[in-house]
N, CA, C and O atoms as a DFTB+ gen file, in Angstrom:
648 C
 N C O
     1  1      26.908      39.755       9.582
     2  2      27.577      38.452       9.579
     3  2      26.899      37.503      10.578
     4  3      26.554      36.372      10.236
     5  1      26.717      37.977      11.805
     6  2      26.064      37.166      12.848
     7  2      24.614      36.855      12.441
     8  3      24.119      35.751      12.671
     9  1      23.952      37.832      11.841
    10  2      22.562      37.661      11.381
    11  2      22.494      36.587      10.290
    12  3      21.595      35.747      10.308
    13  1      23.433      36.609       9.347
    14  2      23.471      35.615       8.271
    15  2      23.694      34.214       8.825
    16  3      23.050      33.258       8.392
    17  1      24.604      34.098       9.781
    18  2      24.890      32.793      10.371
    19  2      23.661      32.259      11.107
    20  3      23.361      31.069      11.020
    21  1      22.952      33.120      11.827
    22  2      21.737      32.726      12.541
    23  2      20.649      32.284      11.559
    24  3      19.937      31.311      11.807
    25  1      20.529      33.003      10.455
    26  2      19.548      32.650       9.429
    27  2      19.876      31.304       8.809
    28  3      18.988      30.475       8.610
    29  1      21.139      31.085       8.505
    30  2      21.572      29.805       7.922
    31  2      21.332      28.664       8.906
    32  3      20.872      27.594       8.507
    33  1      21.632      28.875      10.171
    34  2      21.407      27.842      11.190
    35  2      19.919      27.520      11.321
    36  3      19.539      26.356      11.449
    37  1      19.078      28.562      11.287
    38  2      17.631      28.350      11.386
    39  2      17.110      27.593      10.164
    40  3      16.281      26.693      10.305
    41  1      17.580      27.942       8.982
    42  2      17.171      27.223       7.771
    43  2      17.623      25.762       7.818
    44  3      16.884      24.862       7.418
    45  1      18.829      25.540       8.305
    46  2      19.339      24.167       8.434
    47  2      18.502      23.377       9.434
    48  3      18.194      22.208       9.200
    49  1      18.138      24.002      10.532
    50  2      17.314      23.338      11.540
    51  2      15.944      22.971      10.960
    52  3      15.452      21.863      11.168
    53  1      15.336      23.908      10.233
    54  2      14.032      23.642       9.620
    55  2      14.119      22.533       8.577
    56  3      13.241      21.673       8.503
    57  1      15.178      22.553       7.771
    58  2      15.373      21.524       6.752
    59  2      15.543      20.150       7.401
    60  3      14.999      19.155       6.921
    61  1      16.293      20.106       8.480
    62  2      16.495      18.838       9.194
    63  2      15.174      18.336       9.793
    64  3      14.888      17.140       9.752
    65  1      14.378      19.246      10.343
    66  2      13.083      18.868      10.913
    67  2      12.148      18.343       9.823
    68  3      11.442      17.355      10.025
    69  1      12.150      19.008       8.672
    70  2      11.325      18.560       7.546
    71  2      11.781      17.180       7.065
    72  3      10.951      16.314       6.790
    73  1      13.075      16.979       6.965
    74  2      13.604      15.678       6.557
    75  2      13.157      14.599       7.546
    76  3      12.755      13.510       7.135
    77  1      13.225      14.894       8.833
    78  2      12.796      13.922       9.849
    79  2      11.313      13.600       9.709
    80  3      10.920      12.439       9.829
    81  1      10.481      14.614       9.457
    82  2       9.042      14.380       9.266
    83  2       8.793      13.545       8.010
    84  3       7.992      12.610       8.027
    85  1       9.482      13.888       6.930
    86  2       9.333      13.114       5.689
    87  2       9.761      11.671       5.911
    88  3       9.072      10.738       5.499
    89  1      10.884      11.498       6.555
    90  2      11.399      10.155       6.820
    91  2      10.362       9.342       7.574
    92  3      10.070       8.205       7.203
    93  1       9.812       9.910       8.615
    94  2       8.812       9.216       9.420
    95  2       7.568       8.873       8.597
    96  3       7.069       7.749       8.659
    97  1       7.074       9.839       7.832
    98  2       5.880       9.608       7.010
    99  2       6.123       8.559       5.933
   100  3       5.292       7.679       5.713
   101  1       7.263       8.659       5.269
   102  2       7.576       7.703       4.205
   103  2       7.780       6.302       4.758
   104  3       7.376       5.319       4.137
   105  1       8.396       6.213       5.907
   106  2       8.585       4.910       6.550
   107  2       7.233       4.292       6.907
   108  3       7.005       3.102       6.687
   109  1       6.348       5.110       7.455
   110  2       5.020       4.620       7.834
   111  2       4.217       4.202       6.613
   112  3       3.585       3.145       6.624
   113  1       4.231       5.010       5.564
   114  2       3.447       4.682       4.369
   115  2       3.976       3.403       3.723
   116  3       3.193       2.575       3.257
   117  1       5.291       3.239       3.693
   118  2       5.865       2.007       3.131
   119  2       5.463       0.800       3.970
   120  3       5.154      -0.261       3.427
   121  1       5.465       0.957       5.282
   122  2       5.060      -0.134       6.174
   123  2       3.611      -0.524       5.950
   124  3       3.292      -1.709       5.857
   125  1       2.732       0.461       5.863
   126  2       1.305       0.184       5.670
   127  2       1.035      -0.487       4.324
   128  3       0.210      -1.397       4.237
   129  1       1.719      -0.046       3.292
   130  2       1.511      -0.649       1.972
   131  2       2.119      -2.054       1.940
   132  3       1.574      -2.952       1.298
   133  1       3.229      -2.240       2.623
   134  2       3.831      -3.576       2.716
   135  2       2.875      -4.537       3.438
   136  3       2.677      -5.670       3.000
   137  1       2.289      -4.074       4.541
   138  2       1.312      -4.910       5.256
   139  2       0.118      -5.221       4.359
   140  3      -0.347      -6.359       4.306
   141  1      -0.370      -4.210       3.660
   142  2      -1.511      -4.407       2.751
   143  2      -1.179      -5.427       1.674
   144  3      -1.982      -6.306       1.360
   145  1       0.013      -5.295       1.117
   146  2       0.449      -6.222       0.076
   147  2       0.495      -7.650       0.614
   148  3       0.053      -8.580      -0.061
   149  1       1.022      -7.832       1.816
   150  2       1.111      -9.173       2.389
   151  2      -0.264      -9.757       2.700
   152  3      -0.498     -10.948       2.493
   153  1      -1.168      -8.923       3.195
   154  2      -2.539      -9.389       3.443
   155  2      -3.189      -9.779       2.121
   156  3      -3.848     -10.815       2.027
   157  1      -3.001      -8.952       1.110
   158  2      -3.577      -9.237      -0.207
   159  2      -3.012     -10.535      -0.790
   160  3      -3.739     -11.320      -1.398
   161  1      -1.726     -10.747      -0.601
   162  2      -1.131     -11.996      -1.088
   163  2      -1.783     -13.192      -0.409
   164  3      -2.088     -14.190      -1.063
   165  1      -1.994     -13.096       0.894
   166  2      -2.645     -14.195       1.620
   167  2      -4.065     -14.414       1.111
   168  3      -4.505     -15.556       0.975
   169  1      -4.772     -13.347       0.835
   170  2      -6.130     -13.455       0.302
   171  2      -6.120     -14.159      -1.051
   172  3      -7.007     -14.959      -1.350
   173  1      -5.119     -13.861      -1.860
   174  2      -5.034     -14.453      -3.202
   175  2      -4.614     -15.920      -3.177
   176  3      -4.964     -16.678      -4.081
   177  1      -3.876     -16.321      -2.161
   178  2      -3.348     -17.683      -2.146
   179  2      -4.165     -18.646      -1.295
   180  3      -4.004     -19.861      -1.411
   181  1      -5.036     -18.122      -0.447
   182  2      -5.868     -18.989       0.382
   183  2      -7.255     -19.099      -0.235
   184  3      -7.748     -18.140      -0.829
   185  1      -7.884     -20.253      -0.098
   186  2      -9.243     -20.375      -0.634
   187  2     -10.169     -19.381       0.082
   188  3     -10.158     -19.297       1.310
   189  1     -10.965     -18.635      -0.679
   190  2     -11.835     -17.641      -0.046
   191  2     -12.992     -18.301       0.708
   192  3     -13.627     -19.226       0.202
   193  1     -13.252     -17.822       1.897
   194  2     -14.422     -18.250       2.646
   195  2     -14.730     -17.194       3.703
   196  3     -13.960     -16.252       3.890
   197  1     -15.825     -17.351       4.373
   198  2     -16.246     -16.342       5.343
   199  2     -15.349     -16.280       6.563
   200  3     -15.369     -15.277       7.277
   201  1     -14.565     -17.309       6.829
   202  2     -13.693     -17.274       8.003
   203  2     -12.542     -16.284       7.816
   204  3     -11.938     -15.855       8.799
   205  1     -12.226     -15.911       6.561
   206  2     -11.171     -14.931       6.303
   207  2     -11.628     -13.509       6.600
   208  3     -10.797     -12.626       6.814
   209  1     -12.930     -13.279       6.615
   210  2     -13.431     -11.917       6.702
   211  2     -12.869     -11.137       7.886
   212  3     -12.288     -10.071       7.683
   213  1     -13.020     -11.629       9.112
   214  2     -12.542     -10.801      10.229
   215  2     -11.046     -10.541      10.167
   216  3     -10.586      -9.432      10.442
   217  1     -10.306     -11.550       9.812
   218  2      -8.856     -11.408       9.801
   219  2      -8.390     -10.552       8.631
   220  3      -7.835      -9.472       8.833
   221  1      -8.606     -11.016       7.445
   222  2      -8.054     -10.359       6.257
   223  2      -8.748      -9.042       5.934
   224  3      -8.086      -8.020       5.751
   225  1     -10.052      -9.058       5.863
   226  2     -10.770      -7.857       5.458
   227  2     -10.611      -6.727       6.470
   228  3     -10.374      -5.580       6.091
   229  1     -10.740      -7.045       7.740
   230  2     -10.607      -6.011       8.763
   231  2      -9.200      -5.428       8.789
   232  3      -9.030      -4.219       8.941
   233  1      -8.202      -6.273       8.645
   234  2      -6.818      -5.784       8.633
   235  2      -6.553      -4.928       7.392
   236  3      -5.877      -3.903       7.472
   237  1      -7.089      -5.356       6.250
   238  2      -6.916      -4.584       5.021
   239  2      -7.659      -3.244       5.126
   240  3      -7.144      -2.215       4.687
   241  1      -8.856      -3.255       5.701
   242  2      -9.588      -2.003       5.910
   243  2      -8.824      -1.068       6.841
   244  3      -8.780       0.143       6.623
   245  1      -8.233      -1.634       7.867
   246  2      -7.450      -0.834       8.810
   247  2      -6.254      -0.190       8.108
   248  3      -5.980       0.994       8.304
   249  1      -5.551      -0.963       7.298
   250  2      -4.420      -0.421       6.537
   251  2      -4.884       0.674       5.592
   252  3      -4.247       1.723       5.491
   253  1      -5.994       0.434       4.896
   254  2      -6.525       1.423       3.960
   255  2      -6.820       2.729       4.692
   256  3      -6.433       3.802       4.229
   257  1      -7.499       2.643       5.825
   258  2      -7.825       3.837       6.590
   259  2      -6.588       4.581       7.064
   260  3      -6.544       5.811       7.045
   261  1      -5.583       3.824       7.490
   262  2      -4.343       4.444       7.968
   263  2      -3.577       5.110       6.817
   264  3      -3.017       6.193       6.989
   265  1      -3.554       4.467       5.654
   266  2      -2.900       5.062       4.478
   267  2      -3.617       6.363       4.109
   268  3      -2.980       7.393       3.883
   269  1      -4.930       6.301       4.052
   270  2      -5.714       7.478       3.698
   271  2      -5.472       8.626       4.684
   272  3      -5.260       9.767       4.271
   273  1      -5.503       8.326       5.972
   274  2      -5.282       9.361       6.994
   275  2      -3.889       9.980       6.855
   276  3      -3.732      11.197       6.949
   277  1      -2.884       9.133       6.632
   278  2      -1.524       9.653       6.493
   279  2      -1.396      10.541       5.262
   280  3      -0.728      11.574       5.308
   281  1      -2.031      10.147       4.165
   282  2      -1.956      10.956       2.946
   283  2      -2.626      12.316       3.152
   284  3      -2.131      13.335       2.670
   285  1      -3.746      12.329       3.865
   286  2      -4.392      13.614       4.171
   287  2      -3.499      14.459       5.077
   288  3      -3.305      15.650       4.835
   289  1      -2.972      13.847       6.097
   290  2      -2.203      14.581       7.099
   291  2      -0.878      15.116       6.570
   292  3      -0.492      16.244       6.877
   293  1      -0.180      14.304       5.776
   294  2       1.186      14.652       5.375
   295  2       1.335      14.999       3.902
   296  3       2.454      15.013       3.390
   297  1       0.241      15.279       3.210
   298  2       0.311      15.568       1.773
   299  2       1.320      16.671       1.462
   300  3       2.067      16.577       0.489
   301  1       1.340      17.694       2.274
   302  2       2.188      18.858       1.986
   303  2       3.677      18.542       2.052
   304  3       4.480      19.224       1.414
   305  1       4.058      17.521       2.811
   306  2       5.492      17.245       2.955
   307  2       5.953      16.028       2.164
   308  3       7.151      15.752       2.097
   309  1       5.018      15.298       1.566
   310  2       5.407      14.121       0.794
   311  2       5.855      14.533      -0.604
   312  3       5.182      15.328      -1.261
   313  1       6.989      13.997      -1.063
   314  2       7.407      14.259      -2.447
   315  2       6.323      13.774      -3.417
   316  3       5.669      12.762      -3.165
   317  1       6.136      14.493      -4.518
   318  2       5.036      14.205      -5.444
   319  2       4.995      12.761      -5.920
   320  3       3.931      12.143      -5.915
   321  1       6.122      12.216      -6.326
   322  2       6.121      10.840      -6.839
   323  2       5.725       9.859      -5.747
   324  3       4.943       8.941      -5.994
   325  1       6.247      10.040      -4.561
   326  2       5.882       9.165      -3.438
   327  2       4.390       9.284      -3.142
   328  3       3.713       8.281      -2.916
   329  1       3.885      10.510      -3.145
   330  2       2.457      10.707      -2.892
   331  2       1.620       9.999      -3.948
   332  3       0.679       9.279      -3.614
   333  1       1.956      10.198      -5.223
   334  2       1.172       9.575      -6.301
   335  2       1.185       8.055      -6.196
   336  3       0.150       7.413      -6.370
   337  1       2.352       7.475      -5.913
   338  2       2.430       6.020      -5.775
   339  2       1.620       5.536      -4.574
   340  3       0.904       4.539      -4.666
   341  1       1.733       6.236      -3.457
   342  2       0.989       5.850      -2.253
   343  2      -0.515       6.031      -2.475
   344  3      -1.312       5.212      -2.018
   345  1      -0.896       7.089      -3.167
   346  2      -2.301       7.329      -3.462
   347  2      -2.853       6.228      -4.367
   348  3      -3.959       5.737      -4.143
   349  1      -2.105       5.848      -5.364
   350  2      -2.514       4.739      -6.248
   351  2      -2.608       3.436      -5.467
   352  3      -3.527       2.645      -5.679
   353  1      -1.663       3.216      -4.569
   354  2      -1.688       2.002      -3.747
   355  2      -2.921       1.996      -2.848
   356  3      -3.535       0.948      -2.646
   357  1      -3.286       3.155      -2.310
   358  2      -4.491       3.252      -1.475
   359  2      -5.721       2.836      -2.281
   360  3      -6.574       2.104      -1.781
   361  1      -5.811       3.304      -3.530
   362  2      -6.932       2.912      -4.390
   363  2      -6.886       1.417      -4.697
   364  3      -7.927       0.764      -4.770
   365  1      -5.702       0.885      -4.874
   366  2      -5.556      -0.541      -5.130
   367  2      -6.026      -1.359      -3.922
   368  3      -6.680      -2.389      -4.084
   369  1      -5.696      -0.905      -2.729
   370  2      -6.146      -1.595      -1.509
   371  2      -7.677      -1.559      -1.432
   372  3      -8.300      -2.553      -1.058
   373  1      -8.282      -0.427      -1.783
   374  2      -9.747      -0.335      -1.799
   375  2     -10.335      -1.315      -2.814
   376  3     -11.343      -1.968      -2.545
   377  1      -9.694      -1.412      -3.985
   378  2     -10.143      -2.378      -5.001
   379  2     -10.038      -3.810      -4.485
   380  3     -10.941      -4.623      -4.682
   381  1      -8.926      -4.102      -3.825
   382  2      -8.737      -5.444      -3.268
   383  2      -9.824      -5.773      -2.244
   384  3     -10.336      -6.892      -2.216
   385  1     -10.167      -4.816      -1.423
   386  2     -11.248      -5.023      -0.446
   387  2     -12.560      -5.345      -1.156
   388  3     -13.256      -6.299      -0.808
   389  1     -12.876      -4.535      -2.148
   390  2     -14.110      -4.737      -2.899
   391  2     -14.117      -6.101      -3.594
   392  3     -15.118      -6.817      -3.566
   393  1     -12.998      -6.447      -4.212
   394  2     -12.901      -7.727      -4.916
   395  2     -12.965      -8.908      -3.954
   396  3     -13.554      -9.941      -4.274
   397  1     -12.363      -8.760      -2.780
   398  2     -12.413      -9.841      -1.789
   399  2     -13.859     -10.079      -1.356
   400  3     -14.288     -11.222      -1.205
   401  1     -14.592      -9.012      -1.161
   402  2     -16.017      -9.152      -0.805
   403  2     -16.790      -9.831      -1.941
   404  3     -17.662     -10.667      -1.705
   405  1     -16.451      -9.456      -3.170
   406  2     -17.115     -10.049      -4.328
   407  2     -16.785     -11.545      -4.445
   408  3     -17.659     -12.345      -4.779
   409  1     -15.543     -11.922      -4.173
   410  2     -15.162     -13.337      -4.215
   411  2     -15.954     -14.116      -3.171
   412  3     -16.470     -15.198      -3.452
   413  1     -16.046     -13.563      -1.971
   414  2     -16.784     -14.256      -0.909
   415  2     -18.254     -14.406      -1.275
   416  3     -18.859     -15.450      -1.033
   417  1     -18.825     -13.355      -1.861
   418  2     -20.220     -13.407      -2.299
   419  2     -20.403     -14.448      -3.407
   420  3     -21.354     -15.229      -3.379
   421  1     -19.499     -14.455      -4.368
   422  2     -19.570     -15.425      -5.470
   423  2     -19.434     -16.852      -4.939
   424  3     -20.107     -17.765      -5.418
   425  1     -18.564     -17.038      -3.956
   426  2     -18.398     -18.385      -3.371
   427  2     -19.679     -18.836      -2.661
   428  3     -20.078     -19.995      -2.773
   429  1     -20.313     -17.928      -1.940
   430  2     -21.579     -18.276      -1.273
   431  2     -22.629     -18.669      -2.307
   432  3     -23.335     -19.665      -2.152
   433  1     -22.715     -17.859      -3.373
   434  2     -23.686     -18.167      -4.427
   435  2     -23.386     -19.514      -5.066
   436  3     -24.297     -20.302      -5.321
   437  1     -22.116     -19.775      -5.323
   438  2     -21.734     -21.039      -5.953
   439  2     -22.047     -22.227      -5.045
   440  3     -22.526     -23.259      -5.515
   441  1     -21.780     -22.086      -3.760
   442  2     -22.072     -23.181      -2.819
   443  2     -23.559     -23.505      -2.790
   444  3     -23.947     -24.655      -2.587
   445  1     -24.392     -22.481      -2.995
   446  2     -25.841     -22.704      -2.992
   447  2     -26.335     -23.268      -4.315
   448  3     -27.224     -24.120      -4.329
   449  1     -25.772     -22.806      -5.427
   450  2     -26.322     -23.183      -6.731
   451  2     -25.478     -24.198      -7.491
   452  3     -26.006     -25.013      -8.248
   453  1     -24.167     -24.144      -7.286
   454  2     -23.207     -24.948      -8.042
   455  2     -23.384     -24.787      -9.552
   456  3     -23.136     -25.718     -10.319
   457  1     -23.810     -23.610      -9.962
   458  2     -24.025     -23.362     -11.396
   459  2     -22.708     -22.976     -12.058
   460  3     -21.767     -22.511     -11.415
   461  1     -22.685     -23.187     -13.362
   462  2     -21.493     -22.826     -14.148
   463  2     -21.233     -21.326     -14.115
   464  3     -20.085     -20.890     -14.027
   465  1     -22.292     -20.548     -14.184
   466  2     -22.110     -19.100     -14.207
   467  2     -21.520     -18.610     -12.879
   468  3     -20.680     -17.710     -12.871
   469  1     -21.954     -19.196     -11.761
   470  2     -21.379     -18.804     -10.467
   471  2     -19.937     -19.280     -10.347
   472  3     -19.100     -18.592      -9.764
   473  1     -19.649     -20.449     -10.896
   474  2     -18.277     -20.948     -10.888
   475  2     -17.374     -20.018     -11.699
   476  3     -16.270     -19.675     -11.276
   477  1     -17.866     -19.619     -12.870
   478  2     -17.108     -18.703     -13.731
   479  2     -16.919     -17.353     -13.031
   480  3     -15.847     -16.753     -13.116
   481  1     -17.950     -16.881     -12.349
   482  2     -17.855     -15.618     -11.606
   483  2     -16.773     -15.701     -10.529
   484  3     -16.014     -14.751     -10.342
   485  1     -16.698     -16.821      -9.825
   486  2     -15.661     -17.018      -8.805
   487  2     -14.281     -16.963      -9.466
   488  3     -13.397     -16.246      -8.997
   489  1     -14.099     -17.712     -10.547
   490  2     -12.807     -17.757     -11.236
   491  2     -12.395     -16.382     -11.763
   492  3     -11.244     -15.976     -11.603
   493  1     -13.320     -15.673     -12.385
   494  2     -13.004     -14.356     -12.941
   495  2     -12.652     -13.349     -11.846
   496  3     -11.745     -12.532     -12.004
   497  1     -13.379     -13.421     -10.747
   498  2     -13.116     -12.488      -9.653
   499  2     -11.784     -12.812      -8.980
   500  3     -11.042     -11.904      -8.607
   501  1     -11.483     -14.083      -8.826
   502  2     -10.180     -14.474      -8.259
   503  2      -9.038     -14.015      -9.168
   504  3      -8.002     -13.558      -8.683
   505  1      -9.225     -14.137     -10.467
   506  2      -8.201     -13.685     -11.413
   507  2      -8.012     -12.169     -11.310
   508  3      -6.882     -11.682     -11.304
   509  1      -9.117     -11.429     -11.228
   510  2      -9.030      -9.963     -11.087
   511  2      -8.365      -9.593      -9.760
   512  3      -7.577      -8.649      -9.703
   513  1      -8.674     -10.320      -8.717
   514  2      -8.069     -10.092      -7.403
   515  2      -6.559     -10.306      -7.478
   516  3      -5.790      -9.514      -6.933
   517  1      -6.139     -11.363      -8.145
   518  2      -4.710     -11.649      -8.303
   519  2      -4.024     -10.557      -9.120
   520  3      -2.914     -10.140      -8.788
   521  1      -4.666     -10.099     -10.169
   522  2      -4.086      -9.012     -10.979
   523  2      -3.936      -7.736     -10.158
   524  3      -2.936      -7.027     -10.278
   525  1      -4.929      -7.449      -9.330
   526  2      -4.861      -6.240      -8.494
   527  2      -3.746      -6.375      -7.463
   528  3      -3.050      -5.406      -7.160
   529  1      -3.580      -7.584      -6.925
   530  2      -2.459      -7.810      -6.002
   531  2      -1.134      -7.538      -6.711
   532  3      -0.249      -6.894      -6.148
   533  1      -0.995      -8.027      -7.946
   534  2       0.239      -7.812      -8.702
   535  2       0.489      -6.327      -8.935
   536  3       1.632      -5.874      -8.864
   537  1      -0.575      -5.559      -9.214
   538  2      -0.428      -4.112      -9.374
   539  2       0.069      -3.488      -8.069
   540  3       0.975      -2.654      -8.081
   541  1      -0.525      -3.891      -6.947
   542  2      -0.103      -3.357      -5.651
   543  2       1.341      -3.735      -5.363
   544  3       2.101      -2.920      -4.839
   545  1       1.725      -4.950      -5.696
   546  2       3.101      -5.405      -5.488
   547  2       4.081      -4.536      -6.279
   548  3       5.125      -4.143      -5.756
   549  1       3.750      -4.238      -7.527
   550  2       4.604      -3.380      -8.357
   551  2       4.656      -1.952      -7.805
   552  3       5.710      -1.317      -7.797
   553  1       3.507      -1.458      -7.347
   554  2       3.476      -0.110      -6.768
   555  2       4.355      -0.039      -5.518
   556  3       5.067       0.941      -5.300
   557  1       4.292      -1.088      -4.708
   558  2       5.108      -1.114      -3.495
   559  2       6.596      -1.077      -3.859
   560  3       7.367      -0.320      -3.270
   561  1       6.986      -1.891      -4.823
   562  2       8.387      -1.930      -5.250
   563  2       8.827      -0.555      -5.771
   564  3       9.911      -0.078      -5.435
   565  1       7.987       0.071      -6.585
   566  2       8.313       1.404      -7.110
   567  2       8.364       2.441      -5.991
   568  3       9.222       3.324      -5.998
   569  1       7.454       2.337      -5.040
   570  2       7.432       3.281      -3.919
   571  2       8.706       3.176      -3.090
   572  3       9.310       4.191      -2.745
   573  1       9.113       1.958      -2.771
   574  2      10.333       1.772      -1.979
   575  2      11.539       2.338      -2.725
   576  3      12.386       3.000      -2.126
   577  1      11.615       2.082      -4.014
   578  2      12.732       2.623      -4.800
   579  2      12.710       4.151      -4.776
   580  3      13.755       4.787      -4.640
   581  1      11.522       4.735      -4.909
   582  2      11.422       6.190      -4.901
   583  2      11.753       6.758      -3.519
   584  3      12.394       7.804      -3.415
   585  1      11.323       6.079      -2.470
   586  2      11.649       6.526      -1.112
   587  2      13.156       6.485      -0.898
   588  3      13.737       7.424      -0.354
   589  1      13.779       5.408      -1.320
   590  2      15.233       5.308      -1.170
   591  2      15.939       6.425      -1.919
   592  3      16.905       7.006      -1.424
   593  1      15.454       6.716      -3.100
   594  2      16.044       7.791      -3.886
   595  2      15.821       9.147      -3.210
   596  3      16.737       9.965      -3.122
   597  1      14.614       9.370      -2.744
   598  2      14.271      10.633      -2.072
   599  2      15.122      10.850      -0.833
   600  3      15.607      11.953      -0.585
   601  1      15.297       9.790      -0.061
   602  2      16.052       9.905       1.185
   603  2      17.538       9.630       0.996
   604  3      18.302       9.634       1.962
   605  1      17.945       9.395      -0.234
   606  2      19.345       9.086      -0.564
   607  2      19.856       7.889       0.220
   608  3      20.953       7.911       0.778
   609  1      19.040       6.846       0.251
   610  2      19.410       5.604       0.928
   611  2      19.964       4.642      -0.100
   612  3      19.298       4.331      -1.087
   613  1      21.165       4.175       0.122
   614  2      21.789       3.230      -0.808
   615  2      21.227       1.835      -0.577
   616  3      20.766       1.494       0.513
   617  1      21.282       1.049      -1.632
   618  2      20.916      -0.360      -1.502
   619  2      21.902      -1.043      -0.564
   620  3      23.078      -0.685      -0.506
   621  1      21.400      -2.029       0.164
   622  2      22.309      -2.780       1.020
   623  2      23.202      -3.647       0.125
   624  3      22.795      -3.999      -0.981
   625  1      24.406      -3.996       0.578
   626  2      25.342      -4.731      -0.272
   627  2      24.780      -6.025      -0.848
   628  3      25.142      -6.403      -1.962
   629  1      23.901      -6.716      -0.118
   630  2      23.366      -7.979      -0.643
   631  2      22.282      -7.742      -1.695
   632  3      21.781      -8.703      -2.278
   633  1      21.909      -6.485      -1.953
   634  2      20.923      -6.183      -2.989
   635  2      21.543      -5.482      -4.195
   636  3      20.839      -5.149      -5.148
   637  1      22.825      -5.262      -4.159
   638  2      23.487      -4.600      -5.278
   639  2      23.621      -5.537      -6.461
   640  3      23.851      -6.733      -6.276
   641  1      23.483      -5.020      -7.674
   642  2      23.664      -5.875      -8.849
   643  2      25.102      -6.396      -8.916
   644  3      26.043      -5.717      -8.506
   645  1      25.244      -7.574      -9.425
   646  2      26.582      -8.178      -9.527
   647  2      27.165      -7.970     -10.884
   648  3      28.283      -8.410     -11.150
């Protein structure tokens, strides 16, 4: 009887510790993807130029690296759906970085040549960048919903359907 109670207490303690680790990891991953999404939105809404590089690109690279590190470190404790969404978001952030660099390159080329093809390249790349931002935005929304479900967090009263 005493042995069973000790075993149950130890299992409860381990489960609580795992929940705390998951909570911390999920909170961090949601924060990093939220930051990435906001940086990406700013990139999509501001005219691209080289002055954005240190601010936007470096911050987005930092978020990407942090997301990647967290996914490597905490893969074993992350629920599968949360992991898949976060992993997809990490790839989306990498795409956004690549596209932002391409937009800046296209803008430089256009400023030098003012050709129609360079103008079209700028427009097409900006459109692709915006689409990728929208994908990241949807992934973030799905991730938050899945995290809330995983952690059994109810919606706040001002977010409940009427």
